[in-house]
Each structure stands twice: as C-alpha cells, then as structure tokens.
Coordinates of C-alpha atoms in Angstrom, one line a residue:
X6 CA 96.6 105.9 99.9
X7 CA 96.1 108.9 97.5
X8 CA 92.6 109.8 96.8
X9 CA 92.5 112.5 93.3
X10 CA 89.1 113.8 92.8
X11 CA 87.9 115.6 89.4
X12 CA 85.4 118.3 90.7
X13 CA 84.2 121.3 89.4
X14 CA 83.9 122.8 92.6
X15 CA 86.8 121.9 95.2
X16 CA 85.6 124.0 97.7
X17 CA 82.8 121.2 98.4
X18 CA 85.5 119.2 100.1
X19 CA 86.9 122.1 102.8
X20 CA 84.7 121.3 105.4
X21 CA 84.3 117.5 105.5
X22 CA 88.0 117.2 104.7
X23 CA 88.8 119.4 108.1
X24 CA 86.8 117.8 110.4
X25 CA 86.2 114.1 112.3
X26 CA 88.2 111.2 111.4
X27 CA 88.9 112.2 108.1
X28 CA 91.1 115.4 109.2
X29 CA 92.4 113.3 111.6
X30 CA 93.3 110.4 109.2
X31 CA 94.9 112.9 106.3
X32 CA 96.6 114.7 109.5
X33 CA 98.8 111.1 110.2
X34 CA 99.6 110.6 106.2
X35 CA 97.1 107.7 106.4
X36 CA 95.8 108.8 102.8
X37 CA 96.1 111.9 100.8
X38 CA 93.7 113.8 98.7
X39 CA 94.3 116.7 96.3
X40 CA 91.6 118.4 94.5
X41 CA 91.6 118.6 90.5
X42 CA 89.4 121.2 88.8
X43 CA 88.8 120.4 85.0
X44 CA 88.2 124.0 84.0
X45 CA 92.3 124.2 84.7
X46 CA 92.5 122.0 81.6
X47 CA 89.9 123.7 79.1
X48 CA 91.4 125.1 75.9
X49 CA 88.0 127.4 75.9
X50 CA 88.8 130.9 76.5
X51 CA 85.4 131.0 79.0
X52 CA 87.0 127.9 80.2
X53 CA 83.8 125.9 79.3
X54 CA 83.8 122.2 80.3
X55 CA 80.3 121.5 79.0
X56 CA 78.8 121.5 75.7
X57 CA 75.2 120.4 74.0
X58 CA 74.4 116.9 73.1
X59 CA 75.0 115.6 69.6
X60 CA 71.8 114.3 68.1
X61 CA 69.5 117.0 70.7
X62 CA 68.3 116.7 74.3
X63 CA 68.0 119.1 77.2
X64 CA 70.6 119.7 79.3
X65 CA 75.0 119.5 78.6
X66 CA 77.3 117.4 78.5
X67 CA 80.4 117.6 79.9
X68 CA 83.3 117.7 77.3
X69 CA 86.3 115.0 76.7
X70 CA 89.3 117.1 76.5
X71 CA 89.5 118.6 79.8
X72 CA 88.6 115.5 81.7
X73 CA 91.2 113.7 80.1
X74 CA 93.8 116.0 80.3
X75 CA 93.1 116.5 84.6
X76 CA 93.1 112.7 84.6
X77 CA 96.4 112.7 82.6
X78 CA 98.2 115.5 84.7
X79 CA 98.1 113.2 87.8
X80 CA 100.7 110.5 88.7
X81 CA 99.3 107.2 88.3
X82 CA 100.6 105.0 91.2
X83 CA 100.7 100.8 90.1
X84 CA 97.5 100.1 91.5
X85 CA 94.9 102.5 90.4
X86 CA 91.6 102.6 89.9
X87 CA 89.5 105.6 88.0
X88 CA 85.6 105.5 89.4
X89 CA 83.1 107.5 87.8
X90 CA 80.6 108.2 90.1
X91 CA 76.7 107.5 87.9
X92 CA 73.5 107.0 88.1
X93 CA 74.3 103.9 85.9
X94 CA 77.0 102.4 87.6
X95 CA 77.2 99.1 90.0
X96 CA 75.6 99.9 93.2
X97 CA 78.0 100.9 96.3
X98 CA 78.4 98.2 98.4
X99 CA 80.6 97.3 102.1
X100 CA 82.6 95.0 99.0
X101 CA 83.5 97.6 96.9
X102 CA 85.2 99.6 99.9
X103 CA 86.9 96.5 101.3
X104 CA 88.2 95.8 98.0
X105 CA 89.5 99.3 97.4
X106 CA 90.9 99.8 100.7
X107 CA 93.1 96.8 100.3
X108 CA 93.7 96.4 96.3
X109 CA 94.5 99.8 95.3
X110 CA 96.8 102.6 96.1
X111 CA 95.1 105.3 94.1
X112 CA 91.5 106.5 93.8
X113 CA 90.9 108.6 90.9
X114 CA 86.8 109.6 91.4
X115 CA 85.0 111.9 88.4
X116 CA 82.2 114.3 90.0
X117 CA 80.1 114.5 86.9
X118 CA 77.4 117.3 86.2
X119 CA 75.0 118.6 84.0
X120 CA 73.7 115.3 81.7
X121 CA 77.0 113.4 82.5
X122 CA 80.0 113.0 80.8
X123 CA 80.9 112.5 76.9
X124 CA 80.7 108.3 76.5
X125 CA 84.5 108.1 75.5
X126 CA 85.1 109.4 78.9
X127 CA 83.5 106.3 80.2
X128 CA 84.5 103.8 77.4
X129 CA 88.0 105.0 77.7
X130 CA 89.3 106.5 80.8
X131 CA 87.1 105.1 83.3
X132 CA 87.5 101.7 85.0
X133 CA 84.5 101.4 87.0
X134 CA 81.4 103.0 87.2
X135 CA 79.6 103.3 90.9
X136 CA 76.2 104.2 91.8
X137 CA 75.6 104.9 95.8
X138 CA 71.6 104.4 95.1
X139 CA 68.5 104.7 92.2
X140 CA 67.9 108.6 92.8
X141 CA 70.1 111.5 91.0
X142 CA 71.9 114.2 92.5
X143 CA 72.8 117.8 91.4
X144 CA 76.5 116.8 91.1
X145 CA 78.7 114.0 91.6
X146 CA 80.7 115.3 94.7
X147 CA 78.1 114.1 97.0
X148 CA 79.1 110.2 96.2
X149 CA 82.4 111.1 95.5
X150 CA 82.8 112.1 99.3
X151 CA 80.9 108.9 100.6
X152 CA 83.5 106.7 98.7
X153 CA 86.1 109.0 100.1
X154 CA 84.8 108.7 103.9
X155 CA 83.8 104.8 103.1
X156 CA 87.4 103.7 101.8
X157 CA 88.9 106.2 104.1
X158 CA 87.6 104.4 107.8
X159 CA 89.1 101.1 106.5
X160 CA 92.5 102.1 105.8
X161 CA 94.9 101.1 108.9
X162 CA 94.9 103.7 111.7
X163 CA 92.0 105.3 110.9
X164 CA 89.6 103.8 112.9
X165 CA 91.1 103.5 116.7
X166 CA 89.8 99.5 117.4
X167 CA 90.4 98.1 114.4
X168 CA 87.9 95.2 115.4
X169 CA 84.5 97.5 115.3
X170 CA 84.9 97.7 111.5
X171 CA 84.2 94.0 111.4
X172 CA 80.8 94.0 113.3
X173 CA 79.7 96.9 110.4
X174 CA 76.2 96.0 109.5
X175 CA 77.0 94.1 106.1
X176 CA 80.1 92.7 106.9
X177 CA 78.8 89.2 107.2
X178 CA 75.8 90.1 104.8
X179 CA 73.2 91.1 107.5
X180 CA 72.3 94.2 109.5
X181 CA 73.9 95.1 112.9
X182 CA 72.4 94.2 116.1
X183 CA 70.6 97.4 118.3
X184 CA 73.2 99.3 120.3
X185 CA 72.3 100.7 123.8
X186 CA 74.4 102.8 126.7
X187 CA 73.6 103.9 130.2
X188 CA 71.6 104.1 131.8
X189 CA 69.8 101.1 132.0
X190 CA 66.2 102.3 132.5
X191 CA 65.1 105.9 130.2
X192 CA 61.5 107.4 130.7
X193 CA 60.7 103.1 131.5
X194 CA 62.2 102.0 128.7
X195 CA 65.2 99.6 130.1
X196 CA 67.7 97.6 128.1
X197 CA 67.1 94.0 127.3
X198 CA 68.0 91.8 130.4
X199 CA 70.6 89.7 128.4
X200 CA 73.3 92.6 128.3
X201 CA 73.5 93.5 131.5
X202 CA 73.5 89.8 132.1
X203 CA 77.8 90.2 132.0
X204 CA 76.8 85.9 130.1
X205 CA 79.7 86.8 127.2
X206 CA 77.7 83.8 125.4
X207 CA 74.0 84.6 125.5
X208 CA 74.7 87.9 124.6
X209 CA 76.8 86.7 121.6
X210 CA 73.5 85.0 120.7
X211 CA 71.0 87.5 121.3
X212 CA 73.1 89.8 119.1
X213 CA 73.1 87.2 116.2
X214 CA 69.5 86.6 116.7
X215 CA 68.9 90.3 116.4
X216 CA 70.7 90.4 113.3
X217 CA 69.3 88.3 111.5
X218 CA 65.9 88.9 112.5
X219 CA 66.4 93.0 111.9
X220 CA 67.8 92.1 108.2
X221 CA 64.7 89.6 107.5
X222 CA 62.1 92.1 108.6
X223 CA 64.4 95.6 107.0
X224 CA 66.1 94.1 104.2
X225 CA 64.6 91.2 102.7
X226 CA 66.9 91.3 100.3
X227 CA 70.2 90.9 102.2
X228 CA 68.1 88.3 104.0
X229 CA 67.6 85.7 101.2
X230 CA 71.3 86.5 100.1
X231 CA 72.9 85.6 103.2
X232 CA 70.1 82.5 103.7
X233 CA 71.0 81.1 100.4
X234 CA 74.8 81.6 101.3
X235 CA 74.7 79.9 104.4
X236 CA 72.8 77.1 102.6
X237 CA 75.9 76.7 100.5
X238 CA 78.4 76.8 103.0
X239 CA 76.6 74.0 104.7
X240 CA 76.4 72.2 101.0
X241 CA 78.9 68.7 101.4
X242 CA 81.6 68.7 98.5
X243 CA 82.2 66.7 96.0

C-alpha cells in the first residue's frame, strides 16, 4: 500500500517512520510512504503556500495552486483515496481504518495549517474529510500520522498474530476487556480468580462481561450503539 502525505514539514515523520512496527512494516515492502512538500510546487519566489482570507479574518489560508499541483505530481494508483485531515471532517473511527486497509491501495493525506485550506481544495481534490476528535491542533501532521500508524497495523504482516487485531476494543462496537500478566499477586492486588482458572469458557465470559460493562460505564455512547445493534440482530425477518 502506498501512503503520500502533503506536509509542510517532512521531517515530522523521521522519527516515527524509523522506529516500532512501522519501520519494521516499511522495512518488508508492506506499505510505502514518500513525503511531499507543497512549497516544491509554489510559483512564489519566497515560495509562499499561504495567503490572507478573501472577505477578512485572522490568520492564512493556505493557497490552491501548490496543493494541487503536489497532489497532481504523484501516481495515482486505481484505488485511491485523498483525506484531508480537519477539524470538520467525519470522526476517525476502527471503520474507517478497516475500510482503508482493505479498499484502497493509495492514501493521499493533506496536513493542513494556518486557517486551513482554500475550499476548492476541499470541493475539488479531496475525497474525504477526517477528524481524529473536537479539539484543533497546530498542524495537520499529528492526525496524518495516527491514520498512517492506524491503517498501517492492519495491513497483512504487520502485526505478528493476525488474530489480536480482532479483539481491538471497537471491533465488535465495545471496549476491550482488562489485560493482566505475572505475577499473580502485586503489592496485594492479585488477578481475578477466573483467569488463572485455565476454564477456556468462563474466562471467555468474564471477558465479554467485562466488555460490555467497561463500555456502559466509559462510553455510554458505544454502549447504546452496540445495545440497539444487538436488538436488531435478534429482530425476526420478514
């Protein structure tokens, strides 16, 4: 999978790219990712990328013609996607990834800065607009790289057992169940009875129960989502 982000500032990427699994997965040809800087593309002799609003307002606003010509420089692979990463956009979710990882063979992300981007930019390059939560960042390569680490664990080979990405929290719509290691007793605090019980079945429960009862009292919004899907799934048919 090839992975093109549109940053002002590549050197954000240096260190997470060269380190963990994500060094490791680039390392095997498991995905790619090549760094684009729009200032390459600006017919400004200062190489300005920015410019001030039309109609007033603080701040700048990053400029068409550079953006579009980075994005236009690149190959464009069948199955691409071009994410501009916004306060404004759909909110990140496990979906998104999962749908990415599989569906597409191209990430194209746009780190915005400054006020954003000129509008055209989003009416007319961009395909999808992602927000990873309501706050705002200084710059856009922040999400950018948790879409690139997100997309990146799911792709085949990445992660070593494939199987631990399905018991995510989210993956079934709730929370993950509490994790514990050895040893079995810390400062008297000891690890729940059941899973050390070696009963593959009561553990299996007492993990489900934990779910569900984390993401009703942590997320009561995931809650009633997954409450009113398993209300349909138990619905007869028609």
């Amino acid at each position: 999978m090839r992975f093109d982000i549109i940053t002002l500032f590549p050197e954000f990427f240096a260190s997470p790219l060269s380190s963990g699994l994500m060094a490791k997965a680039l390392a095997r040809g498991i995905a790619e990712v090549v760094l684009t800087n729009p200032r390459d593309f600006s017919t400004d002799k200062h190489q300005r990328v920015d410019d001030e609003p039309y109609g007033g307002g603080v701040g700048m606003v990053m400029k068409p013609e550079p953006l579009f010509a980075a994005v236009e420089s690149l190959p464009s692979l069948p199955r691409r996607e071009v994410i501009y990463v916004t306060p404004q956009g759909q909110p990140l979710t496990q979906q998104h990834l999962w749908h990415w990882s599989q569906e597409r063979d191209q990430l194209v992300i746009l780190c915005g800065h400054y006020e954003g981007v000129d509008e055209r930019v989003v009416e007319h390059l961009v395909t999808q607009e992602i927000s990873i939560g309501d706050f705002v960042l200084t710059c856009g390569e922040i999400p950018a790289l948790v879409i690139l680490n997100g997309v990146l664990r799911l792709l085949p080979g990445t992660v070593g057992k494939a199987a631990s990405l399905h018991q995510d929290s989210f993956e079934d719509g709730l929370l993950d169940y509490p994790h514990y290691t050895r040893p079995a007793e810390f400062r008297g605090w000891t690890v729940p009875p059941v899973l050390l019980s070696g009963h593959h079945g009561r553990i299996a429960a007492w993990r489900r129960a934990q779910q569900i009862e984390r993401t009703r009292q942590r997320r009561p919004d995931l809650y009633e989502k997954w409450i009113s899907h398993e209300q349909n799934k138990r619905m007869p048919l028609d």
